Amino acid sequence: MESLPRESGGQGVGFMKRNLIKYYSTNLKAPEVSFSEALLKGLAPDGGLYMPSIIPKIDRDEILSYRSKEYHEIATGVLSHFLKNEIDDLTLSELCRDAYNFDVPVEKITGVKNILRLDQGPTASFKDFAARLMARIMYFFMSARKCKFTILTATSGDTGSAVANAFHGLENIDVVILFPYYEVSVMQRKQMTTLKGNIRVIAIDGKFDDCQQLVKKAFLDRSLVEISLTSANSINIGRLLPQTVYYFYAWSRLAEKGNENVVFSVPSGNFGNLMGGLMAREMGLSVSRFIISTNRNNEVPEYLKTGIYKIIAPSYNCISSAMNVGHPSNLARIIAMYGGVMNEKGILLKAPDIERIRKDFFGASVTDEETRNTISQCYNKHGVLLEPHGAVAWRGIEAFQEQKGSGASGNHIFISLETAHPAKFSDEIKGILGFTPSLPQSLKTTTDKTEEYIKLENDYIKLKNYLLKH
Ligand SMILES: *Cc1c(COP(=O)(O)O)cnc(C)c1O
């Protein structure tokens, strides 16, 4: 039984229409749209990001019932609160079952510290969780509309492969992926470039932030309307909703009666992962804090400290390369959740409630040296193999515990998110620990296939011409 005041009422079509959750733009200058429109548009026409105007609440009994459910069942349960008026429950449960056909291990490391491993999907990063379900939902809506779409996506490494893998072979969908040529590993590149077919890959002579800018420009370019561009980046709301689910899942596996004080440490770059957690909490999940763990690109931890937001451009190139982001696109959404307005240039048009932000988050910036030390210590002390992003998150928990007056002394359960498989960073691991982690089956087949991609300068006109020509 649900006890949602906003959603209770009669049945039937009128009920569905009245209760459709609308999505507004963070720039507040575009009309509100349905989920399917927000999903297929990607970016709002005023350059803002779509956000649900209402975040549905899940009651405690339902959250507790997740303890005995499998991952895909929890996904259906959580997401139906958002989607039930646009996708019927049976279809949604089939899409979730199909998307989440892999393990999601929760490992107890010490009495209170745990790791949530989000690295068992087909491309071995947490991006699979969002990409696989988003692809299936997009395909469901597109098939109903009988139209063609081009998915244009920038990647710092893992989004590209997860998106390429999730959309590979789907009819009427072309995928174009931009990646920073010098900042992704060979394995990450091969995961995208060996698929071919409807997947086209472009190496940009620039940074991830440059790729992201090119993509955003293309979305706002009216002369490209004929190719129906949409985004699979975390600017797309369709990426964020599936990322609320693993927070409920981890909580259901670890929180105990009398100790539901959960702290998540989220290794953050573009802050899509963190947005998933924040929405989960807004839906009713009991989370006492989020630790924002970044590498040296610490614009958000600095903002928490000083109240001044300064973009880092160009971003620092760190070993946790998927987090080399100097201006996270999802920050506008976080600011919106706290009553502020931030435009796409990172300028605060209206200040959010920073005191509330400071209460909810703890920011930790972790250097490469600390990241390497953490990998080494975790392995030697606990026998646990982390990769650079997961190590940044783990170190974030330690920093939280070391901080005096942070409330760290309370009775907390810590959950550190491991966002990629160590084998994706085998050179780095070998350098630190002296051995090469063994490849999961999904990555083994990738290494010996031939690659196909083109190189392009960081120049919007060149990208536009390419898109129009192909
Ligand atoms: C993308 C990525 C991140 C950062 O996630 P955001 O949602 O962009 O903050 C962290 N770790 C890995 C391995 C990633 O691929």
Coordinates of C-alpha atoms and ligand atoms in Angstrom, one line a residue:
M1 CA 0.0 0.0 0.0
E2 CA 1.2 3.5 -0.8
S3 CA 0.5 6.5 1.3
L4 CA 1.5 9.3 -1.0
P5 CA -0.8 12.2 -0.6
R6 CA 0.2 13.6 -4.0
E7 CA -0.5 10.4 -5.8
S8 CA -3.6 9.1 -4.1
G9 CA -6.9 9.5 -5.8
G10 CA -9.1 7.8 -8.4
Q11 CA -8.0 5.5 -11.2
G12 CA -8.2 5.8 -14.9
V13 CA -6.9 8.1 -17.6
G14 CA -7.9 11.3 -15.9
F15 CA -6.0 10.2 -12.8
M16 CA -2.9 9.5 -14.9
K17 CA -2.9 12.9 -16.6
R18 CA -3.5 14.8 -13.4
N19 CA -0.6 13.0 -11.7
L20 CA 1.9 13.1 -14.5
I21 CA 5.2 14.4 -13.0
K22 CA 6.4 17.4 -15.0
Y23 CA 10.0 18.3 -15.6
Y24 CA 11.2 21.9 -15.4
S25 CA 14.5 23.4 -16.6
T26 CA 17.1 24.6 -14.1
N27 CA 17.4 27.8 -16.1
L28 CA 13.6 28.3 -15.5
K29 CA 13.1 29.7 -19.1
A30 CA 11.6 26.7 -20.9
P31 CA 8.2 25.0 -20.6
E32 CA 7.7 22.0 -18.4
V33 CA 7.6 18.7 -20.2
S34 CA 6.8 15.0 -19.5
F35 CA 9.5 12.5 -18.7
S36 CA 9.5 11.0 -22.2
E37 CA 10.0 14.5 -23.7
A38 CA 12.8 15.3 -21.2
L39 CA 14.4 12.0 -22.0
L40 CA 14.3 12.4 -25.7
K41 CA 15.3 16.1 -25.7
G42 CA 18.3 15.6 -23.3
L43 CA 19.0 19.3 -22.7
A44 CA 16.2 21.9 -22.2
P45 CA 15.9 24.5 -25.0
D46 CA 17.0 27.3 -22.7
G47 CA 20.3 25.4 -22.0
G48 CA 19.2 24.2 -18.5
L49 CA 18.8 20.7 -17.2
Y50 CA 15.5 19.0 -16.6
M51 CA 14.5 18.3 -13.0
P52 CA 11.3 16.6 -11.7
S53 CA 8.9 19.3 -10.3
I54 CA 7.8 16.8 -7.7
I55 CA 10.0 14.1 -6.2
P56 CA 7.7 11.3 -5.2
K57 CA 7.9 9.9 -1.7
I58 CA 8.3 6.2 -0.9
D59 CA 6.9 5.2 2.5
R60 CA 9.0 3.4 5.0
D61 CA 7.2 0.0 4.7
E62 CA 7.9 -0.1 1.1
I63 CA 11.6 0.8 1.6
L64 CA 11.9 -1.9 4.3
S65 CA 10.3 -4.4 1.9
Y66 CA 13.3 -4.0 -0.4
R67 CA 15.3 -6.0 2.0
S68 CA 13.9 -9.2 0.6
K69 CA 13.9 -8.2 -3.0
E70 CA 16.4 -8.6 -5.9
Y71 CA 18.1 -5.6 -7.5
H72 CA 15.8 -5.5 -10.6
E73 CA 12.7 -5.7 -8.4
I74 CA 13.9 -2.8 -6.3
A75 CA 14.6 -0.9 -9.5
T76 CA 11.0 -1.5 -10.7
G77 CA 9.6 -0.5 -7.3
V78 CA 11.6 2.7 -7.0
L79 CA 11.3 3.9 -10.6
S80 CA 7.6 3.2 -11.0
H81 CA 7.0 6.1 -8.6
F82 CA 8.5 8.3 -11.3
L83 CA 7.3 6.5 -14.4
K84 CA 4.1 4.8 -13.7
N85 CA 2.0 7.2 -15.7
E86 CA 4.3 6.9 -18.8
I87 CA 5.3 3.2 -18.7
D88 CA 3.1 0.5 -17.4
D89 CA 4.5 -1.6 -14.5
L90 CA 4.8 -4.8 -16.4
T91 CA 6.9 -3.2 -19.2
L92 CA 9.0 -1.4 -16.6
S93 CA 9.6 -4.6 -14.7
E94 CA 10.6 -6.4 -17.9
L95 CA 13.0 -3.6 -18.9
C96 CA 14.6 -3.7 -15.4
R97 CA 15.0 -7.4 -15.3
D98 CA 16.6 -7.3 -18.7
A99 CA 18.9 -4.4 -17.8
Y100 CA 20.1 -5.7 -14.4
N101 CA 21.2 -9.2 -15.2
F102 CA 24.5 -9.0 -13.2
D103 CA 25.6 -9.1 -9.6
V104 CA 25.7 -6.0 -7.3
P105 CA 28.0 -7.1 -4.4
V106 CA 28.0 -5.3 -1.1
E107 CA 31.2 -6.1 0.9
K108 CA 31.7 -5.6 4.6
I109 CA 35.3 -4.5 5.0
T110 CA 35.5 -3.4 8.7
G111 CA 32.8 -3.2 11.4
V112 CA 31.2 -0.1 10.0
K113 CA 32.8 0.4 6.5
N114 CA 31.4 -1.3 3.4
I115 CA 31.9 -1.2 -0.3
L116 CA 29.2 -1.2 -2.8
R117 CA 30.7 -2.7 -6.0
L118 CA 29.0 -1.2 -9.1
D119 CA 31.6 -2.7 -11.5
Q120 CA 30.0 -6.0 -12.5
G121 CA 28.1 -4.8 -15.6
P122 CA 29.2 -5.5 -19.2
T123 CA 31.5 -2.5 -19.4
A124 CA 32.8 -2.8 -15.8
S125 CA 31.8 0.6 -14.5
F126 CA 28.8 2.0 -12.7
K127 CA 27.8 3.8 -15.9
D128 CA 26.2 0.5 -16.9
F129 CA 23.4 1.0 -14.3
A130 CA 22.2 4.2 -16.0
A131 CA 23.0 3.4 -19.6
R132 CA 21.4 0.0 -19.8
L133 CA 18.1 1.0 -18.4
M134 CA 18.1 4.4 -20.2
A135 CA 18.7 2.7 -23.6
R136 CA 15.8 0.3 -23.0
I137 CA 13.4 3.1 -21.9
M138 CA 14.5 5.3 -24.9
Y139 CA 14.0 2.5 -27.3
F140 CA 10.5 1.9 -25.8
F141 CA 9.5 5.5 -26.3
M142 CA 11.1 5.8 -29.8
S143 CA 9.5 2.7 -31.1
A144 CA 6.1 4.2 -30.2
R145 CA 7.0 7.4 -32.1
K146 CA 8.5 5.6 -35.1
C147 CA 11.3 8.1 -35.5
K148 CA 15.1 8.1 -35.9
F149 CA 17.4 9.6 -33.3
T150 CA 21.1 10.4 -32.9
I151 CA 22.6 10.1 -29.5
L152 CA 25.5 12.5 -29.0
T153 CA 27.5 11.9 -25.9
A154 CA 30.8 13.2 -24.4
T155 CA 32.8 10.8 -22.3
S156 CA 35.6 11.0 -19.8
G157 CA 36.0 7.2 -20.4
D158 CA 33.3 5.1 -18.9
T159 CA 30.1 6.7 -20.2
G160 CA 31.1 6.2 -23.8
S161 CA 31.6 2.4 -23.4
A162 CA 28.5 1.9 -21.3
V163 CA 26.4 3.9 -23.7
A164 CA 27.9 2.3 -26.8
N165 CA 27.4 -1.2 -25.3
A166 CA 23.8 -0.4 -24.2
F167 CA 22.7 1.0 -27.6
H168 CA 24.8 -1.2 -29.9
G169 CA 22.7 -2.8 -32.6
L170 CA 19.4 -1.0 -31.8
E171 CA 17.5 0.0 -35.0
N172 CA 16.9 3.7 -35.8
I173 CA 19.4 4.9 -33.3
D174 CA 22.8 6.3 -34.2
V175 CA 25.3 6.9 -31.5
V176 CA 28.2 9.4 -31.7
I177 CA 30.7 9.5 -28.9
L178 CA 33.3 12.2 -28.3
F179 CA 36.2 11.5 -26.0
P180 CA 39.4 13.4 -25.0
Y181 CA 42.1 11.7 -27.0
Y182 CA 44.8 11.9 -24.3
E183 CA 42.8 11.2 -21.3
V184 CA 41.2 7.8 -21.6
S185 CA 42.9 4.4 -21.2
V186 CA 43.5 2.1 -24.1
M187 CA 41.0 -0.4 -22.6
Q188 CA 38.4 2.3 -22.3
R189 CA 38.9 3.4 -25.9
K190 CA 38.7 -0.1 -27.2
Q191 CA 35.5 -0.7 -25.4
M192 CA 33.9 2.0 -27.6
T193 CA 35.9 1.7 -30.8
T194 CA 35.6 -2.0 -31.4
L195 CA 31.8 -2.2 -31.5
K196 CA 31.2 -0.4 -34.9
G197 CA 27.8 -0.7 -36.6
N198 CA 25.6 2.1 -35.3
I199 CA 28.3 3.3 -32.9
R200 CA 30.6 6.1 -34.2
V201 CA 33.5 7.4 -32.1
I202 CA 35.4 10.7 -32.4
A203 CA 38.7 11.5 -30.6
I204 CA 38.8 15.2 -29.7
D205 CA 42.1 17.0 -29.3
G206 CA 41.1 18.5 -26.0
K207 CA 39.8 17.8 -22.5
F208 CA 36.6 16.2 -21.3
D209 CA 35.1 19.7 -20.5
D210 CA 35.8 20.6 -24.2
C211 CA 33.9 17.5 -25.4
Q212 CA 31.0 18.4 -23.0
Q213 CA 30.9 21.9 -24.4
L214 CA 30.8 20.7 -28.0
V215 CA 27.9 18.4 -27.2
K216 CA 26.0 21.2 -25.4
K217 CA 26.5 23.5 -28.4
A218 CA 25.2 20.9 -30.8
F219 CA 22.0 20.5 -28.8
L220 CA 21.3 24.2 -28.9
D221 CA 22.1 24.5 -32.6
R222 CA 18.8 24.9 -34.6
S223 CA 20.4 23.9 -37.8
L224 CA 20.8 20.4 -36.5
V225 CA 17.1 19.8 -35.7
E226 CA 16.7 17.4 -38.6
I227 CA 19.0 14.8 -37.1
S228 CA 17.0 14.7 -33.8
L229 CA 19.9 14.8 -31.4
T230 CA 19.6 13.6 -27.9
S231 CA 22.0 13.1 -25.1
A232 CA 23.1 10.1 -23.1
N233 CA 25.2 12.1 -20.8
S234 CA 24.2 12.8 -17.2
I235 CA 22.7 16.0 -18.4
N236 CA 19.9 13.6 -19.4
I237 CA 17.4 13.0 -16.6
G238 CA 17.1 9.5 -17.9
R239 CA 20.6 8.8 -16.6
L240 CA 19.8 10.0 -13.1
L241 CA 16.6 8.2 -12.2
P242 CA 18.2 4.7 -12.5
Q243 CA 21.1 5.9 -10.3
T244 CA 18.7 6.4 -7.4
V245 CA 18.2 2.7 -7.2
Y246 CA 21.5 1.4 -5.9
Y247 CA 21.3 3.7 -2.9
F248 CA 18.0 2.0 -1.9
Y249 CA 19.6 -1.4 -2.6
A250 CA 22.7 -0.8 -0.5
W251 CA 20.7 0.6 2.3
S252 CA 18.4 -2.4 2.2
R253 CA 21.4 -4.7 2.5
L254 CA 23.1 -2.9 5.4
A255 CA 20.9 -0.7 7.5
E256 CA 19.8 -2.4 10.6
K257 CA 17.1 -1.6 13.1
G258 CA 18.4 1.0 15.5
N259 CA 21.2 1.9 13.2
E260 CA 20.0 3.4 10.0
N261 CA 22.5 6.3 10.0
V262 CA 24.0 5.7 6.6
V263 CA 26.8 7.8 5.1
F264 CA 27.6 7.3 1.4
S265 CA 30.9 8.3 0.0
V266 CA 30.5 9.1 -3.7
P267 CA 33.5 9.5 -6.0
S268 CA 32.4 12.5 -8.1
G269 CA 33.2 14.1 -11.4
N270 CA 30.1 15.3 -13.1
F271 CA 28.0 14.7 -10.0
G272 CA 25.3 12.5 -11.7
N273 CA 26.0 9.7 -9.2
L274 CA 25.6 12.1 -6.3
M275 CA 22.4 13.5 -7.8
G276 CA 21.0 9.9 -7.8
G277 CA 21.8 9.7 -4.0
L278 CA 20.3 13.0 -3.3
M279 CA 17.1 12.2 -5.1
A280 CA 16.9 8.8 -3.2
R281 CA 17.1 10.7 0.0
E282 CA 14.5 13.1 -1.1
M283 CA 12.3 10.1 -1.9
G284 CA 12.5 9.0 1.7
L285 CA 15.7 7.0 2.1
S286 CA 17.3 7.7 5.5
V287 CA 20.8 9.0 4.7
S288 CA 22.7 11.1 7.3
R289 CA 25.4 12.5 5.0
F290 CA 27.0 12.3 1.6
I291 CA 30.7 12.5 1.3
I292 CA 31.6 14.3 -1.9
S293 CA 35.0 12.7 -2.8
T294 CA 36.8 14.3 -5.6
N295 CA 40.4 14.2 -7.0
R296 CA 42.4 17.4 -7.3
N297 CA 39.6 18.9 -9.3
N298 CA 38.1 20.2 -6.1
E299 CA 35.8 23.0 -7.2
V300 CA 32.9 21.6 -5.2
P301 CA 34.7 20.8 -1.9
E302 CA 36.2 24.3 -2.2
Y303 CA 32.7 25.8 -2.7
L304 CA 31.5 24.0 0.4
K305 CA 34.4 25.5 2.4
T306 CA 34.4 29.0 1.0
G307 CA 31.0 29.6 -0.4
I308 CA 32.7 30.7 -3.6
Y309 CA 32.3 28.6 -6.8
K310 CA 35.3 28.7 -9.1
I311 CA 35.5 26.5 -12.2
I312 CA 38.8 24.8 -12.8
A313 CA 39.9 25.2 -16.4
P314 CA 41.6 23.4 -17.8
S315 CA 40.9 20.5 -15.4
Y316 CA 43.8 18.6 -13.7
N317 CA 44.7 15.3 -15.3
C318 CA 44.5 12.8 -12.4
I319 CA 44.7 9.0 -12.2
S320 CA 41.0 8.8 -11.4
S321 CA 40.5 10.1 -14.9
A322 CA 36.7 9.8 -15.1
M323 CA 36.5 12.5 -12.5
N324 CA 38.7 15.0 -14.3
V325 CA 35.9 17.6 -14.5
G326 CA 36.5 21.2 -13.7
H327 CA 32.8 22.2 -13.9
P328 CA 30.3 19.5 -13.2
S329 CA 27.2 19.8 -15.3
N330 CA 25.0 18.3 -12.5
L331 CA 25.9 21.0 -10.1
A332 CA 23.1 23.2 -11.5
R333 CA 20.7 20.4 -10.4
I334 CA 22.1 20.2 -6.9
I335 CA 22.0 24.0 -6.5
A336 CA 18.3 23.8 -7.7
M337 CA 17.5 21.3 -5.0
Y338 CA 18.7 23.8 -2.4
G339 CA 16.7 26.7 -3.8
G340 CA 19.4 28.3 -5.9
V341 CA 19.9 28.9 -9.7
M342 CA 23.2 28.3 -11.5
N343 CA 23.5 28.8 -15.2
E344 CA 25.5 26.6 -17.5
K345 CA 28.5 28.8 -17.2
G346 CA 28.6 28.1 -13.5
I347 CA 27.4 31.5 -12.5
L348 CA 25.1 31.6 -9.4
L349 CA 22.1 33.7 -10.4
K350 CA 20.5 32.9 -7.0
A351 CA 22.3 31.6 -4.0
P352 CA 21.2 28.3 -2.6
D353 CA 20.8 27.5 1.1
I354 CA 24.5 26.9 1.7
E355 CA 24.1 26.1 5.4
R356 CA 21.8 23.3 4.6
I357 CA 24.2 22.1 1.8
R358 CA 27.0 22.1 4.4
K359 CA 25.0 20.0 6.8
D360 CA 24.2 17.4 4.2
F361 CA 27.6 17.1 2.5
F362 CA 31.2 16.7 3.5
G363 CA 33.7 17.5 0.8
A364 CA 37.1 15.7 0.4
S365 CA 39.6 16.4 -2.3
V366 CA 42.1 13.5 -2.7
T367 CA 45.5 13.8 -4.4
D368 CA 46.9 11.1 -6.7
E369 CA 49.5 10.3 -4.1
E370 CA 46.8 9.7 -1.4
T371 CA 44.8 7.7 -4.0
R372 CA 47.8 5.4 -4.6
N373 CA 48.5 5.0 -0.9
T374 CA 44.9 4.1 -0.3
I375 CA 45.0 1.4 -2.9
S376 CA 48.1 0.0 -1.4
Q377 CA 46.8 0.2 2.2
C378 CA 43.4 -1.3 1.4
Y379 CA 45.0 -4.2 -0.3
N380 CA 47.6 -4.8 2.4
K381 CA 45.3 -4.3 5.4
H382 CA 42.0 -5.7 4.2
G383 CA 42.9 -7.7 1.1
V384 CA 40.6 -5.5 -0.9
L385 CA 41.5 -4.4 -4.4
L386 CA 40.3 -0.9 -5.3
E387 CA 40.8 1.1 -8.5
P388 CA 41.6 4.9 -8.4
H389 CA 37.9 6.1 -8.2
G390 CA 36.9 3.8 -5.5
A391 CA 40.1 4.6 -3.6
V392 CA 39.2 8.3 -3.7
A393 CA 35.8 7.4 -2.2
W394 CA 37.4 5.3 0.5
R395 CA 39.9 8.0 1.3
G396 CA 36.9 10.4 1.6
I397 CA 35.5 8.3 4.4
E398 CA 38.9 8.4 6.3
A399 CA 39.0 12.2 5.8
F400 CA 35.5 12.4 7.2
Q401 CA 36.4 10.3 10.2
E402 CA 39.6 12.4 10.8
Q403 CA 37.7 15.7 10.8
K404 CA 37.0 16.9 14.3
G405 CA 33.5 18.2 14.8
S406 CA 32.1 16.7 11.6
G407 CA 29.7 14.6 13.5
A408 CA 31.9 11.7 12.5
S409 CA 31.9 10.3 16.1
G410 CA 28.3 9.2 15.7
N411 CA 27.1 5.7 15.1
H412 CA 27.4 5.5 11.3
I413 CA 27.4 2.8 8.6
F414 CA 29.7 3.9 5.8
I415 CA 29.2 2.8 2.3
S416 CA 31.9 3.6 -0.2
L417 CA 31.0 3.4 -3.9
E418 CA 33.4 1.4 -6.1
T419 CA 32.6 2.7 -9.5
A420 CA 34.9 0.7 -11.8
H421 CA 36.6 -2.6 -12.1
P422 CA 40.3 -2.5 -11.1
A423 CA 41.2 -4.3 -14.4
K424 CA 40.2 -1.1 -16.3
F425 CA 43.2 0.5 -14.7
S426 CA 45.7 -2.4 -14.8
D427 CA 48.8 -0.3 -15.5
E428 CA 48.2 1.9 -12.5
I429 CA 47.4 -1.1 -10.2
K430 CA 50.5 -2.9 -11.5
G431 CA 52.6 0.2 -10.6
I432 CA 51.2 0.3 -7.1
L433 CA 50.8 -3.3 -6.1
G434 CA 53.2 -5.1 -8.5
F435 CA 50.6 -7.3 -10.2
T436 CA 48.0 -7.1 -12.9
P437 CA 44.4 -7.6 -11.9
S438 CA 42.7 -10.3 -13.9
L439 CA 40.2 -9.2 -16.5
P440 CA 36.5 -9.9 -16.1
Q441 CA 35.1 -12.0 -18.9
S442 CA 33.4 -9.0 -20.6
L443 CA 36.7 -7.1 -21.0
K444 CA 38.7 -10.2 -22.2
T445 CA 37.0 -10.3 -25.6
T446 CA 37.5 -6.5 -26.2
T447 CA 41.2 -6.4 -26.3
D448 CA 41.9 -8.2 -29.5
K449 CA 39.2 -6.7 -31.8
T450 CA 40.1 -4.0 -34.4
E451 CA 39.3 -0.4 -33.7
E452 CA 37.5 2.2 -35.7
Y453 CA 37.4 6.0 -34.9
I454 CA 38.3 9.4 -36.3
K455 CA 40.2 12.3 -34.8
L456 CA 38.9 15.8 -34.8
E457 CA 40.2 19.2 -33.6
N458 CA 38.3 20.9 -30.7
D459 CA 36.3 23.0 -33.2
Y460 CA 32.5 23.1 -33.2
I461 CA 32.2 23.8 -36.9
K462 CA 34.2 20.6 -37.7
L463 CA 31.9 18.5 -35.5
K464 CA 28.8 20.1 -37.0
N465 CA 29.9 19.3 -40.5
Y466 CA 30.7 15.7 -39.5
L467 CA 27.2 15.3 -38.0
L468 CA 25.5 16.8 -41.0
K469 CA 27.5 14.6 -43.4
H470 CA 26.9 11.3 -41.7
Ligands
LIG1 C1 31.8 8.6 -14.4 C2 32.6 8.1 -13.3 C3 32.7 8.7 -12.1 C4 32.1 10.0 -11.8 O1 30.7 10.0 -11.7 P1 29.8 11.3 -11.9 O2 28.4 10.8 -11.9 O3 30.2 11.9 -13.2 O4 30.1 12.1 -10.7 C5 33.4 8.0 -11.0 N1 34.0 6.9 -11.3 C6 34.0 6.3 -12.5 C7 34.7 5.0 -12.6 C8 33.3 6.8 -13.5 O5 33.2 6.2 -14.7

